[in-house]
């Protein structure tokens, strides 16, 4: 997979020389230093012929979303901006504030990435309160009590001694248990 972007109508490789040459070693021979690679277009790196015979996909958004099922079609909704600060790995839906509207807890981050991509580590988890009409509002950590930092890979609802909890598993870290206090 080759990722690219456009700048003033010219297509450039998104990945740098280091990651690109790990996948295609001949790139190091073609571009002997980082300076020469830094100005190369996508066609300079991969040739017009290979690009023409390749499969191409285009992405217009990397936003975290939810899809609303309206029976005969799905409608895309972006999650609030506070949910866009890092990758989301798990979503658990429930009525967390006893207002009869579904709310959402999201957790995530991504620590393991290649050398040219910084890790996604900005999320401490987030409670999104639903209004019952398909819209969600982010709740501050101090208000929700939800604090789930780290490289969270999974989350599930469980009962411990009759009380609702969320159990979180984290990559190379401890398991976290959070008691859910359902109140307005």
PDB file of C-alpha atoms in Angstrom:
ATOM      1  CA  UNK A   1       0.000   0.000   0.000  1.00  0.00           C
ATOM      2  CA  UNK A   2       1.382   3.360  -1.019  1.00  0.00           C
ATOM      3  CA  UNK A   3      -0.119   6.440   0.609  1.00  0.00           C
ATOM      4  CA  UNK A   4       0.123   9.803  -1.104  1.00  0.00           C
ATOM      5  CA  UNK A   5      -1.128  13.360  -0.882  1.00  0.00           C
ATOM      6  CA  UNK A   6      -1.539  16.279  -3.267  1.00  0.00           C
ATOM      7  CA  UNK A   7       0.193  19.637  -2.943  1.00  0.00           C
ATOM      8  CA  UNK A   8      -0.703  22.241  -5.597  1.00  0.00           C
ATOM      9  CA  UNK A   9      -1.921  19.482  -7.916  1.00  0.00           C
ATOM     10  CA  UNK A  10       1.237  17.354  -7.653  1.00  0.00           C
ATOM     11  CA  UNK A  11       1.112  13.935  -5.982  1.00  0.00           C
ATOM     12  CA  UNK A  12       3.803  13.117  -3.401  1.00  0.00           C
ATOM     13  CA  UNK A  13       4.499   9.987  -1.336  1.00  0.00           C
ATOM     14  CA  UNK A  14       3.259  10.301   2.236  1.00  0.00           C
ATOM     15  CA  UNK A  15       5.832   7.911   3.691  1.00  0.00           C
ATOM     16  CA  UNK A  16       9.435   8.984   3.846  1.00  0.00           C
ATOM     17  CA  UNK A  17      12.509   7.267   2.467  1.00  0.00           C
ATOM     18  CA  UNK A  18      13.068   5.097   5.559  1.00  0.00           C
ATOM     19  CA  UNK A  19       9.666   3.363   5.648  1.00  0.00           C
ATOM     20  CA  UNK A  20       9.353   3.227   1.867  1.00  0.00           C
ATOM     21  CA  UNK A  21      12.748   1.557   1.444  1.00  0.00           C
ATOM     22  CA  UNK A  22      11.947  -1.038   4.112  1.00  0.00           C
ATOM     23  CA  UNK A  23       9.165  -2.281   1.837  1.00  0.00           C
ATOM     24  CA  UNK A  24      10.951  -1.660  -1.477  1.00  0.00           C
ATOM     25  CA  UNK A  25      14.748  -1.811  -0.940  1.00  0.00           C
ATOM     26  CA  UNK A  26      15.563  -0.432  -4.418  1.00  0.00           C
ATOM     27  CA  UNK A  27      14.314   2.981  -3.275  1.00  0.00           C
ATOM     28  CA  UNK A  28      17.528   3.419  -1.246  1.00  0.00           C
ATOM     29  CA  UNK A  29      19.557   2.918  -4.416  1.00  0.00           C
ATOM     30  CA  UNK A  30      17.377   5.243  -6.482  1.00  0.00           C
ATOM     31  CA  UNK A  31      17.438   7.976  -3.804  1.00  0.00           C
ATOM     32  CA  UNK A  32      20.830   7.827  -2.104  1.00  0.00           C
ATOM     33  CA  UNK A  33      19.979  10.463   0.493  1.00  0.00           C
ATOM     34  CA  UNK A  34      16.960  11.899   2.278  1.00  0.00           C
ATOM     35  CA  UNK A  35      17.285  15.260   0.521  1.00  0.00           C
ATOM     36  CA  UNK A  36      16.769  13.742  -2.939  1.00  0.00           C
ATOM     37  CA  UNK A  37      13.774  11.734  -1.717  1.00  0.00           C
ATOM     38  CA  UNK A  38      12.219  14.775  -0.022  1.00  0.00           C
ATOM     39  CA  UNK A  39      11.486  16.503  -3.355  1.00  0.00           C
ATOM     40  CA  UNK A  40      10.452  13.375  -5.290  1.00  0.00           C
ATOM     41  CA  UNK A  41       6.920  13.079  -6.639  1.00  0.00           C
ATOM     42  CA  UNK A  42       5.026   9.809  -6.447  1.00  0.00           C
ATOM     43  CA  UNK A  43       5.835   9.139 -10.118  1.00  0.00           C
ATOM     44  CA  UNK A  44       9.545   9.767  -9.436  1.00  0.00           C
ATOM     45  CA  UNK A  45       9.536   7.091  -6.743  1.00  0.00           C
ATOM     46  CA  UNK A  46       7.313   4.432  -8.327  1.00  0.00           C
ATOM     47  CA  UNK A  47       7.321   5.269 -12.089  1.00  0.00           C
ATOM     48  CA  UNK A  48       4.300   6.237 -14.174  1.00  0.00           C
ATOM     49  CA  UNK A  49       3.999   2.679 -15.558  1.00  0.00           C
ATOM     50  CA  UNK A  50       3.689   1.023 -12.159  1.00  0.00           C
ATOM     51  CA  UNK A  51       1.231   3.677 -10.958  1.00  0.00           C
ATOM     52  CA  UNK A  52      -0.966   3.288 -14.048  1.00  0.00           C
ATOM     53  CA  UNK A  53      -1.240  -0.469 -13.507  1.00  0.00           C
ATOM     54  CA  UNK A  54      -1.983  -0.094  -9.779  1.00  0.00           C
ATOM     55  CA  UNK A  55      -5.308  -0.126  -7.986  1.00  0.00           C
ATOM     56  CA  UNK A  56      -6.216   3.346  -6.668  1.00  0.00           C
ATOM     57  CA  UNK A  57      -8.505   4.321  -3.797  1.00  0.00           C
ATOM     58  CA  UNK A  58      -9.254   7.796  -2.501  1.00  0.00           C
ATOM     59  CA  UNK A  59     -10.037   8.773   1.084  1.00  0.00           C
ATOM     60  CA  UNK A  60     -11.737  12.069   1.824  1.00  0.00           C
ATOM     61  CA  UNK A  61     -11.937  11.844   5.618  1.00  0.00           C
ATOM     62  CA  UNK A  62     -10.253  10.044   8.483  1.00  0.00           C
ATOM     63  CA  UNK A  63     -12.810  11.184  11.078  1.00  0.00           C
ATOM     64  CA  UNK A  64     -14.161   8.779  13.653  1.00  0.00           C
ATOM     65  CA  UNK A  65     -17.843   8.360  12.827  1.00  0.00           C
ATOM     66  CA  UNK A  66     -20.941   6.398  13.648  1.00  0.00           C
ATOM     67  CA  UNK A  67     -23.485   5.175  11.127  1.00  0.00           C
ATOM     68  CA  UNK A  68     -27.151   5.728  11.920  1.00  0.00           C
ATOM     69  CA  UNK A  69     -29.418   2.985  10.584  1.00  0.00           C
ATOM     70  CA  UNK A  70     -32.538   4.635   9.174  1.00  0.00           C
ATOM     71  CA  UNK A  71     -34.059   1.373   7.945  1.00  0.00           C
ATOM     72  CA  UNK A  72     -33.421   1.676   4.220  1.00  0.00           C
ATOM     73  CA  UNK A  73     -30.124   3.568   4.422  1.00  0.00           C
ATOM     74  CA  UNK A  74     -27.292   4.543   6.735  1.00  0.00           C
ATOM     75  CA  UNK A  75     -26.436   8.152   7.569  1.00  0.00           C
ATOM     76  CA  UNK A  76     -22.851   9.071   8.500  1.00  0.00           C
ATOM     77  CA  UNK A  77     -22.268  11.280  11.547  1.00  0.00           C
ATOM     78  CA  UNK A  78     -18.876  12.551  12.698  1.00  0.00           C
ATOM     79  CA  UNK A  79     -18.254  12.047  16.393  1.00  0.00           C
ATOM     80  CA  UNK A  80     -17.545  15.267  18.353  1.00  0.00           C
ATOM     81  CA  UNK A  81     -14.139  16.896  17.895  1.00  0.00           C
ATOM     82  CA  UNK A  82     -13.022  15.652  21.322  1.00  0.00           C
ATOM     83  CA  UNK A  83     -13.278  12.085  19.967  1.00  0.00           C
ATOM     84  CA  UNK A  84     -10.992  12.914  17.015  1.00  0.00           C
ATOM     85  CA  UNK A  85      -7.767  13.440  18.990  1.00  0.00           C
ATOM     86  CA  UNK A  86      -6.585   9.826  18.743  1.00  0.00           C
ATOM     87  CA  UNK A  87      -7.531   6.480  17.268  1.00  0.00           C
ATOM     88  CA  UNK A  88     -10.578   4.688  18.697  1.00  0.00           C
ATOM     89  CA  UNK A  89     -10.207   0.960  19.273  1.00  0.00           C
ATOM     90  CA  UNK A  90     -13.392   0.134  21.173  1.00  0.00           C
ATOM     91  CA  UNK A  91     -16.856   1.602  21.670  1.00  0.00           C
ATOM     92  CA  UNK A  92     -19.371   0.504  24.317  1.00  0.00           C
ATOM     93  CA  UNK A  93     -22.929   1.834  24.169  1.00  0.00           C
ATOM     94  CA  UNK A  94     -25.241   2.073  27.206  1.00  0.00           C
ATOM     95  CA  UNK A  95     -27.358   4.609  29.061  1.00  0.00           C
ATOM     96  CA  UNK A  96     -24.653   5.803  31.456  1.00  0.00           C
ATOM     97  CA  UNK A  97     -26.558   8.754  32.958  1.00  0.00           C
ATOM     98  CA  UNK A  98     -30.062   7.236  33.414  1.00  0.00           C
ATOM     99  CA  UNK A  99     -31.786   9.708  31.085  1.00  0.00           C
ATOM    100  CA  UNK A 100     -33.110   6.868  28.817  1.00  0.00           C
ATOM    101  CA  UNK A 101     -30.841   8.017  25.950  1.00  0.00           C
ATOM    102  CA  UNK A 102     -27.972   5.855  24.748  1.00  0.00           C
ATOM    103  CA  UNK A 103     -24.502   7.170  25.536  1.00  0.00           C
ATOM    104  CA  UNK A 104     -21.129   6.040  24.217  1.00  0.00           C
ATOM    105  CA  UNK A 105     -17.773   5.333  25.856  1.00  0.00           C
ATOM    106  CA  UNK A 106     -14.795   5.346  23.471  1.00  0.00           C
ATOM    107  CA  UNK A 107     -11.246   4.215  24.259  1.00  0.00           C
ATOM    108  CA  UNK A 108      -8.183   3.722  22.137  1.00  0.00           C
ATOM    109  CA  UNK A 109      -4.736   5.022  21.177  1.00  0.00           C
ATOM    110  CA  UNK A 110      -2.118   3.255  19.081  1.00  0.00           C
ATOM    111  CA  UNK A 111       1.414   2.990  20.433  1.00  0.00           C
ATOM    112  CA  UNK A 112       2.971   0.581  17.933  1.00  0.00           C
ATOM    113  CA  UNK A 113       3.681   2.342  14.668  1.00  0.00           C
ATOM    114  CA  UNK A 114       6.623   2.542  12.323  1.00  0.00           C
ATOM    115  CA  UNK A 115       9.455   4.990  12.888  1.00  0.00           C
ATOM    116  CA  UNK A 116       8.033   7.816  10.724  1.00  0.00           C
ATOM    117  CA  UNK A 117       4.591   7.854  12.334  1.00  0.00           C
ATOM    118  CA  UNK A 118       4.280   9.184  15.869  1.00  0.00           C
ATOM    119  CA  UNK A 119       2.166   7.118  18.205  1.00  0.00           C
ATOM    120  CA  UNK A 120      -1.447   8.081  18.841  1.00  0.00           C
ATOM    121  CA  UNK A 121      -1.510   8.655  22.588  1.00  0.00           C
ATOM    122  CA  UNK A 122      -3.738  11.668  23.233  1.00  0.00           C
ATOM    123  CA  UNK A 123      -6.885   9.887  24.437  1.00  0.00           C
ATOM    124  CA  UNK A 124      -7.754   9.148  28.049  1.00  0.00           C
ATOM    125  CA  UNK A 125     -11.102   7.677  27.024  1.00  0.00           C
ATOM    126  CA  UNK A 126     -14.255   9.697  26.550  1.00  0.00           C
ATOM    127  CA  UNK A 127     -17.915   9.573  27.555  1.00  0.00           C
ATOM    128  CA  UNK A 128     -20.234  10.915  24.852  1.00  0.00           C
ATOM    129  CA  UNK A 129     -23.707  11.676  26.201  1.00  0.00           C
ATOM    130  CA  UNK A 130     -26.535  11.056  23.748  1.00  0.00           C
ATOM    131  CA  UNK A 131     -29.509  13.382  23.367  1.00  0.00           C
ATOM    132  CA  UNK A 132     -31.840  10.700  21.961  1.00  0.00           C
ATOM    133  CA  UNK A 133     -31.863  12.366  18.534  1.00  0.00           C
ATOM    134  CA  UNK A 134     -28.599  10.957  17.197  1.00  0.00           C
ATOM    135  CA  UNK A 135     -26.287  13.630  18.564  1.00  0.00           C
ATOM    136  CA  UNK A 136     -23.584  13.219  21.190  1.00  0.00           C
ATOM    137  CA  UNK A 137     -21.811  15.676  23.480  1.00  0.00           C
ATOM    138  CA  UNK A 138     -18.385  15.043  24.972  1.00  0.00           C
ATOM    139  CA  UNK A 139     -18.215  14.972  28.758  1.00  0.00           C
ATOM    140  CA  UNK A 140     -15.184  16.339  30.597  1.00  0.00           C
ATOM    141  CA  UNK A 141     -13.106  13.802  32.518  1.00  0.00           C
ATOM    142  CA  UNK A 142     -13.787  15.612  35.808  1.00  0.00           C
ATOM    143  CA  UNK A 143     -17.531  15.217  35.230  1.00  0.00           C
ATOM    144  CA  UNK A 144     -17.562  11.651  33.898  1.00  0.00           C
ATOM    145  CA  UNK A 145     -14.829  10.183  36.099  1.00  0.00           C
ATOM    146  CA  UNK A 146     -13.657   8.148  33.104  1.00  0.00           C
ATOM    147  CA  UNK A 147      -9.865   7.987  32.935  1.00  0.00           C
ATOM    148  CA  UNK A 148      -8.524   5.285  30.614  1.00  0.00           C
ATOM    149  CA  UNK A 149      -5.083   6.302  29.314  1.00  0.00           C
ATOM    150  CA  UNK A 150      -2.725   3.948  27.533  1.00  0.00           C
ATOM    151  CA  UNK A 151      -2.795   1.677  24.508  1.00  0.00           C
ATOM    152  CA  UNK A 152      -6.331   0.371  25.151  1.00  0.00           C
ATOM    153  CA  UNK A 153      -7.222  -2.486  22.807  1.00  0.00           C
ATOM    154  CA  UNK A 154     -10.540  -3.805  24.147  1.00  0.00           C
ATOM    155  CA  UNK A 155     -13.332  -2.966  26.570  1.00  0.00           C
ATOM    156  CA  UNK A 156     -16.395  -4.840  27.777  1.00  0.00           C
ATOM    157  CA  UNK A 157     -19.285  -4.362  30.209  1.00  0.00           C
ATOM    158  CA  UNK A 158     -19.234  -6.775  33.137  1.00  0.00           C
ATOM    159  CA  UNK A 159     -20.910  -7.086  36.547  1.00  0.00           C
ATOM    160  CA  UNK A 160     -18.842  -7.298  39.722  1.00  0.00           C
ATOM    161  CA  UNK A 161     -20.824  -7.975  42.911  1.00  0.00           C
ATOM    162  CA  UNK A 162     -23.986  -6.825  41.142  1.00  0.00           C
ATOM    163  CA  UNK A 163     -22.550  -3.498  39.963  1.00  0.00           C
ATOM    164  CA  UNK A 164     -21.807  -2.455  36.373  1.00  0.00           C
ATOM    165  CA  UNK A 165     -18.153  -2.104  35.411  1.00  0.00           C
ATOM    166  CA  UNK A 166     -16.087  -1.607  32.285  1.00  0.00           C
ATOM    167  CA  UNK A 167     -13.038  -3.844  31.972  1.00  0.00           C
ATOM    168  CA  UNK A 168     -10.260  -2.600  29.697  1.00  0.00           C
ATOM    169  CA  UNK A 169      -7.318  -4.507  28.275  1.00  0.00           C
ATOM    170  CA  UNK A 170      -4.209  -2.577  27.313  1.00  0.00           C
ATOM    171  CA  UNK A 171      -1.267  -3.583  25.176  1.00  0.00           C
ATOM    172  CA  UNK A 172       1.763  -4.407  27.371  1.00  0.00           C
ATOM    173  CA  UNK A 173       0.017  -2.985  30.432  1.00  0.00           C
ATOM    174  CA  UNK A 174      -2.350  -3.864  33.256  1.00  0.00           C
ATOM    175  CA  UNK A 175      -6.064  -4.628  33.007  1.00  0.00           C
ATOM    176  CA  UNK A 176      -8.162  -1.701  34.203  1.00  0.00           C
ATOM    177  CA  UNK A 177     -11.540  -1.998  35.925  1.00  0.00           C
ATOM    178  CA  UNK A 178     -13.834   1.045  36.047  1.00  0.00           C
ATOM    179  CA  UNK A 179     -17.023   1.085  38.117  1.00  0.00           C
ATOM    180  CA  UNK A 180     -19.947   2.661  36.276  1.00  0.00           C
ATOM    181  CA  UNK A 181     -21.951   5.036  38.448  1.00  0.00           C
ATOM    182  CA  UNK A 182     -25.173   5.687  36.573  1.00  0.00           C
ATOM    183  CA  UNK A 183     -26.491   9.053  37.660  1.00  0.00           C
ATOM    184  CA  UNK A 184     -27.532  12.285  36.004  1.00  0.00           C
TER     185      UNK A 184
END
